[in-house]
């Protein structure tokens, strides 16, 4: 291929990308005219940005009043799981001091109070998939520098069992991972999402119904690397796990254990609330 042909091909590819982008924007605008965004907490309709409507300047997917009600974790925080610390002289929370964790470090977006609980519950059980946009926008804004420092090679959502995914219709962790990836691109971070590498091989009881000790037993050996994927695909790589809620850390730690057994060099996590 000559130099001129190479330039023409490159220009055509860029032109096609631009056309696809404009089509996506037009489709999104058309959908929003028919089905306008509503605040995930109070349900008020969110008007176009810049019109003086209820859009929040800091996050266009929630109204300004409800945004002000969100509670973000404050320092000092556990160096392992990011849970707020009540004793400033400690580096780790009591849970991380008393039990081995297989991930290197993690971060959480919100404190799991009534507001965060409603947003995530509706996302998870009421098919409010739009809520993922608000959460991912905020997570990318708050943690893009942390993620640059961690430098993950891939984002892996915590998997659902195939029967539960069939019942629900989607995996909320996968949805959050994809939305996070899209928002991170605005900060020059391009990290692929791989939803197929890790699988849940055993249908477990709902973690919310169990005590902390029971949660660790519940997820033991519940995950594996898919037999459709090369087992060493992420050997010596850095993985970012994504889940919706951090409570005991049992699920994330078990996923991290499996990833380390498969050769992952480092495993970090990001959740959207912490209880």
Short mmCIF file of C-alpha atoms in Angstrom, two decimals:
data_model
loop_
_atom_site.label_atom_id
_atom_site.label_comp_id
_atom_site.label_asym_id
_atom_site.label_seq_id
_atom_site.Cartn_x
_atom_site.Cartn_y
_atom_site.Cartn_z
CA UNK A 1 0.00 0.00 0.00
CA UNK A 2 1.39 3.41 -0.99
CA UNK A 3 1.71 6.33 1.38
CA UNK A 4 -1.22 8.16 -0.25
CA UNK A 5 -3.45 5.08 0.00
CA UNK A 6 -2.52 4.68 3.66
CA UNK A 7 -3.43 8.31 4.38
CA UNK A 8 -6.73 7.94 2.51
CA UNK A 9 -7.58 4.79 4.47
CA UNK A 10 -6.76 6.51 7.76
CA UNK A 11 -8.92 9.52 6.83
CA UNK A 12 -11.80 7.24 5.83
CA UNK A 13 -11.59 5.37 9.15
CA UNK A 14 -11.68 8.64 11.08
CA UNK A 15 -14.63 9.83 8.96
CA UNK A 16 -16.55 6.62 9.66
CA UNK A 17 -15.82 6.93 13.38
CA UNK A 18 -17.18 10.49 13.33
CA UNK A 19 -20.35 9.39 11.50
CA UNK A 20 -20.91 6.53 13.97
CA UNK A 21 -20.40 8.91 16.89
CA UNK A 22 -22.92 11.40 15.49
CA UNK A 23 -25.44 8.63 14.89
CA UNK A 24 -25.04 7.46 18.48
CA UNK A 25 -25.51 11.04 19.76
CA UNK A 26 -28.59 11.54 17.57
CA UNK A 27 -30.07 8.25 18.75
CA UNK A 28 -29.42 9.18 22.38
CA UNK A 29 -31.04 12.60 21.95
CA UNK A 30 -34.08 11.06 20.25
CA UNK A 31 -34.48 8.53 23.07
CA UNK A 32 -34.16 11.26 25.71
CA UNK A 33 -36.86 13.35 24.02
CA UNK A 34 -39.24 10.41 24.25
CA UNK A 35 -38.00 9.12 27.59
CA UNK A 36 -36.39 11.99 29.53
CA UNK A 37 -33.93 11.29 32.31
CA UNK A 38 -35.19 11.39 35.86
CA UNK A 39 -33.27 11.79 39.08
CA UNK A 40 -32.51 8.34 40.54
CA UNK A 41 -33.54 9.49 44.01
CA UNK A 42 -36.48 11.90 43.80
CA UNK A 43 -37.71 11.05 40.29
CA UNK A 44 -37.79 14.65 39.02
CA UNK A 45 -37.27 15.12 35.28
CA UNK A 46 -33.79 16.36 34.44
CA UNK A 47 -33.84 19.15 31.84
CA UNK A 48 -31.16 20.01 29.32
CA UNK A 49 -27.90 21.21 30.77
CA UNK A 50 -27.56 24.99 30.83
CA UNK A 51 -31.29 25.71 30.90
CA UNK A 52 -31.44 26.36 34.63
CA UNK A 53 -33.31 23.09 35.19
CA UNK A 54 -32.63 20.46 37.81
CA UNK A 55 -29.39 19.12 36.33
CA UNK A 56 -26.55 19.06 38.81
CA UNK A 57 -23.39 20.80 37.60
CA UNK A 58 -21.21 18.10 39.13
CA UNK A 59 -23.17 15.19 37.70
CA UNK A 60 -25.77 15.53 34.90
CA UNK A 61 -27.58 12.32 35.86
CA UNK A 62 -28.96 13.46 39.24
CA UNK A 63 -30.65 16.62 40.48
CA UNK A 64 -28.61 19.11 42.49
CA UNK A 65 -30.68 18.66 45.66
CA UNK A 66 -30.26 14.88 45.71
CA UNK A 67 -26.60 15.12 44.74
CA UNK A 68 -26.03 17.19 47.88
CA UNK A 69 -27.51 14.36 49.94
CA UNK A 70 -24.97 11.76 48.76
CA UNK A 71 -22.41 10.77 51.39
CA UNK A 72 -18.87 10.11 50.19
CA UNK A 73 -16.27 8.27 52.31
CA UNK A 74 -13.95 10.66 54.12
CA UNK A 75 -10.42 10.30 55.37
CA UNK A 76 -8.98 8.56 57.25
CA UNK A 77 -9.80 5.36 55.39
CA UNK A 78 -8.56 1.79 55.59
CA UNK A 79 -5.56 1.37 53.28
CA UNK A 80 -6.87 -2.03 52.18
CA UNK A 81 -10.63 -1.73 51.66
CA UNK A 82 -11.25 2.05 51.82
CA UNK A 83 -13.73 1.81 54.71
CA UNK A 84 -13.75 4.97 56.88
CA UNK A 85 -11.71 4.57 60.07
CA UNK A 86 -12.89 5.68 63.48
CA UNK A 87 -9.41 5.38 64.99
CA UNK A 88 -7.04 7.76 63.21
CA UNK A 89 -4.01 5.96 64.67
CA UNK A 90 -4.84 2.78 62.70
CA UNK A 91 -3.97 2.13 59.05
CA UNK A 92 -6.46 -0.72 58.60
CA UNK A 93 -10.03 -1.37 59.69
CA UNK A 94 -10.71 -4.20 62.19
CA UNK A 95 -11.96 -6.52 59.42
CA UNK A 96 -8.82 -6.12 57.32
CA UNK A 97 -6.63 -6.59 60.38
CA UNK A 98 -8.34 -9.84 61.34
CA UNK A 99 -8.85 -11.59 57.99
CA UNK A 100 -6.63 -12.19 54.96
CA UNK A 101 -7.68 -10.29 51.84
CA UNK A 102 -6.50 -11.41 48.42
CA UNK A 103 -6.88 -8.04 46.69
CA UNK A 104 -4.15 -5.42 46.96
CA UNK A 105 -6.36 -2.42 47.59
CA UNK A 106 -9.79 -1.04 46.82
CA UNK A 107 -11.93 2.06 46.69
CA UNK A 108 -15.64 2.77 47.14
CA UNK A 109 -17.67 5.67 45.80
CA UNK A 110 -20.45 6.17 48.36
CA UNK A 111 -21.32 5.31 51.93
CA UNK A 112 -24.13 2.75 51.82
CA UNK A 113 -26.79 4.89 53.48
CA UNK A 114 -30.45 5.22 52.46
CA UNK A 115 -29.67 7.23 49.31
CA UNK A 116 -27.00 4.86 47.99
CA UNK A 117 -29.12 1.86 48.98
CA UNK A 118 -32.08 3.12 46.92
CA UNK A 119 -29.98 3.89 43.84
CA UNK A 120 -28.27 0.51 43.85
CA UNK A 121 -31.37 -1.48 44.82
CA UNK A 122 -33.33 0.04 41.94
CA UNK A 123 -30.44 -0.63 39.56
CA UNK A 124 -30.14 -4.21 40.74
CA UNK A 125 -33.74 -5.31 41.19
CA UNK A 126 -36.01 -2.78 39.42
CA UNK A 127 -34.29 -2.64 36.03
CA UNK A 128 -33.27 1.00 36.51
CA UNK A 129 -30.21 0.61 34.30
CA UNK A 130 -29.93 4.38 33.76
CA UNK A 131 -28.67 4.64 37.34
CA UNK A 132 -25.38 3.15 36.17
CA UNK A 133 -24.71 6.35 34.20
CA UNK A 134 -24.84 8.49 37.32
CA UNK A 135 -22.66 6.14 39.34
CA UNK A 136 -20.06 5.60 36.61
CA UNK A 137 -19.83 9.32 35.81
CA UNK A 138 -19.14 10.08 39.46
CA UNK A 139 -16.70 7.19 39.94
CA UNK A 140 -14.64 8.24 36.90
CA UNK A 141 -14.56 11.84 38.12
CA UNK A 142 -13.55 10.92 41.67
CA UNK A 143 -11.16 8.03 41.00
CA UNK A 144 -9.59 8.55 37.57
CA UNK A 145 -6.25 9.58 39.10
CA UNK A 146 -6.28 6.62 41.49
CA UNK A 147 -6.95 4.31 38.56
CA UNK A 148 -4.12 5.89 36.59
CA UNK A 149 -1.83 5.11 39.52
CA UNK A 150 -3.09 1.52 39.74
CA UNK A 151 -2.75 1.20 35.95
CA UNK A 152 -5.02 -1.83 35.42
CA UNK A 153 -4.72 -3.84 32.21
CA UNK A 154 -8.35 -4.97 32.31
CA UNK A 155 -11.64 -4.39 34.12
CA UNK A 156 -13.41 -7.58 35.25
CA UNK A 157 -16.94 -7.37 36.72
CA UNK A 158 -17.89 -9.79 39.48
CA UNK A 159 -19.99 -12.41 37.65
CA UNK A 160 -23.52 -13.53 38.40
CA UNK A 161 -24.51 -17.17 38.28
CA UNK A 162 -26.06 -17.90 34.87
CA UNK A 163 -29.46 -18.73 36.40
CA UNK A 164 -29.58 -15.50 38.37
CA UNK A 165 -28.46 -13.50 35.34
CA UNK A 166 -31.22 -15.15 33.29
CA UNK A 167 -33.79 -14.18 35.93
CA UNK A 168 -32.57 -10.58 36.19
CA UNK A 169 -31.73 -10.09 32.54
CA UNK A 170 -28.35 -8.48 33.14
CA UNK A 171 -25.42 -8.32 35.52
CA UNK A 172 -25.35 -4.94 37.24
CA UNK A 173 -21.59 -5.22 37.86
CA UNK A 174 -20.98 -5.72 34.13
CA UNK A 175 -23.20 -2.76 33.31
CA UNK A 176 -21.32 -0.56 35.79
CA UNK A 177 -17.98 -1.75 34.41
CA UNK A 178 -18.93 -0.84 30.83
CA UNK A 179 -20.24 2.60 31.86
CA UNK A 180 -17.11 3.22 33.92
CA UNK A 181 -14.91 2.31 30.94
CA UNK A 182 -16.82 4.79 28.74
CA UNK A 183 -16.49 7.60 31.29
CA UNK A 184 -12.80 6.97 31.92
CA UNK A 185 -12.05 7.66 28.26
CA UNK A 186 -12.74 11.33 28.96
CA UNK A 187 -9.71 11.22 31.29
CA UNK A 188 -7.48 9.51 28.68
CA UNK A 189 -7.86 6.14 30.38
CA UNK A 190 -8.70 3.28 28.03
CA UNK A 191 -9.15 0.00 29.88
CA UNK A 192 -10.94 -2.95 28.23
CA UNK A 193 -13.76 -4.79 30.01
CA UNK A 194 -13.69 -8.59 30.06
CA UNK A 195 -16.97 -10.04 31.40
CA UNK A 196 -16.23 -13.62 30.35
CA UNK A 197 -12.92 -14.47 32.01
CA UNK A 198 -14.30 -15.00 35.51
CA UNK A 199 -17.42 -17.15 36.01
CA UNK A 200 -19.57 -18.08 38.98
CA UNK A 201 -19.69 -21.87 39.02
CA UNK A 202 -21.92 -22.28 42.05
CA UNK A 203 -25.21 -20.57 42.80
CA UNK A 204 -24.76 -19.04 46.24
CA UNK A 205 -27.21 -17.68 48.78
CA UNK A 206 -27.82 -13.93 48.72
CA UNK A 207 -25.02 -12.34 50.75
CA UNK A 208 -27.34 -9.76 52.31
CA UNK A 209 -29.17 -12.56 54.16
CA UNK A 210 -26.02 -13.89 55.86
CA UNK A 211 -23.76 -12.92 58.75
CA UNK A 212 -20.21 -11.77 58.02
CA UNK A 213 -18.69 -15.17 58.76
CA UNK A 214 -21.35 -16.95 56.71
CA UNK A 215 -20.61 -14.69 53.74
CA UNK A 216 -17.03 -15.89 53.53
CA UNK A 217 -18.11 -19.56 53.60
CA UNK A 218 -20.90 -18.86 51.11
CA UNK A 219 -18.58 -17.67 48.31
CA UNK A 220 -15.70 -20.07 48.92
CA UNK A 221 -14.91 -21.86 45.63
CA UNK A 222 -17.90 -20.19 43.96
CA UNK A 223 -15.78 -18.67 41.15
CA UNK A 224 -13.40 -19.96 38.51
CA UNK A 225 -11.65 -18.94 35.34
CA UNK A 226 -13.84 -19.82 32.36
CA UNK A 227 -12.80 -22.98 30.55
CA UNK A 228 -13.39 -21.03 27.33
CA UNK A 229 -10.60 -18.59 28.19
CA UNK A 230 -6.82 -19.14 28.40
CA UNK A 231 -6.15 -19.69 32.10
CA UNK A 232 -3.04 -17.52 32.02
CA UNK A 233 -4.63 -14.72 29.99
CA UNK A 234 -3.88 -12.15 32.69
CA UNK A 235 -0.72 -13.67 34.12
CA UNK A 236 1.51 -10.87 35.44
CA UNK A 237 -1.26 -8.37 34.62
CA UNK A 238 -3.09 -5.91 36.85
CA UNK A 239 -6.83 -6.47 37.21
CA UNK A 240 -9.53 -4.07 38.40
CA UNK A 241 -12.56 -5.88 39.84
CA UNK A 242 -15.92 -4.12 39.75
CA UNK A 243 -18.88 -4.81 42.02
CA UNK A 244 -21.84 -2.76 43.16
CA UNK A 245 -21.59 -2.97 46.97
CA UNK A 246 -18.80 -3.72 49.45
CA UNK A 247 -20.05 -5.13 52.75
CA UNK A 248 -17.76 -7.81 54.12
CA UNK A 249 -15.42 -7.95 51.12
CA UNK A 250 -15.85 -11.73 50.91
CA UNK A 251 -16.97 -11.85 47.27
CA UNK A 252 -14.23 -9.53 46.03
CA UNK A 253 -11.56 -11.34 48.02
CA UNK A 254 -12.63 -14.71 46.65
CA UNK A 255 -12.59 -13.38 43.09
CA UNK A 256 -9.15 -11.92 43.72
CA UNK A 257 -7.94 -15.28 45.07
CA UNK A 258 -8.97 -17.02 41.86
CA UNK A 259 -7.32 -14.33 39.75
CA UNK A 260 -4.09 -14.65 41.71
CA UNK A 261 -4.16 -18.41 41.30
CA UNK A 262 -4.40 -17.77 37.55
CA UNK A 263 -1.29 -15.58 37.75
CA UNK A 264 -2.57 -12.02 38.11
CA UNK A 265 0.19 -9.78 39.46
CA UNK A 266 -2.05 -7.25 41.20
CA UNK A 267 -5.79 -7.12 41.90
CA UNK A 268 -7.61 -3.93 42.85
CA UNK A 269 -11.33 -3.27 43.19
CA UNK A 270 -13.80 -0.45 42.83
CA UNK A 271 -17.31 -0.59 44.25
CA UNK A 272 -20.05 2.00 44.18
CA UNK A 273 -20.92 1.91 47.85
CA UNK A 274 -19.47 0.55 51.07
CA UNK A 275 -21.42 -0.50 54.14
#
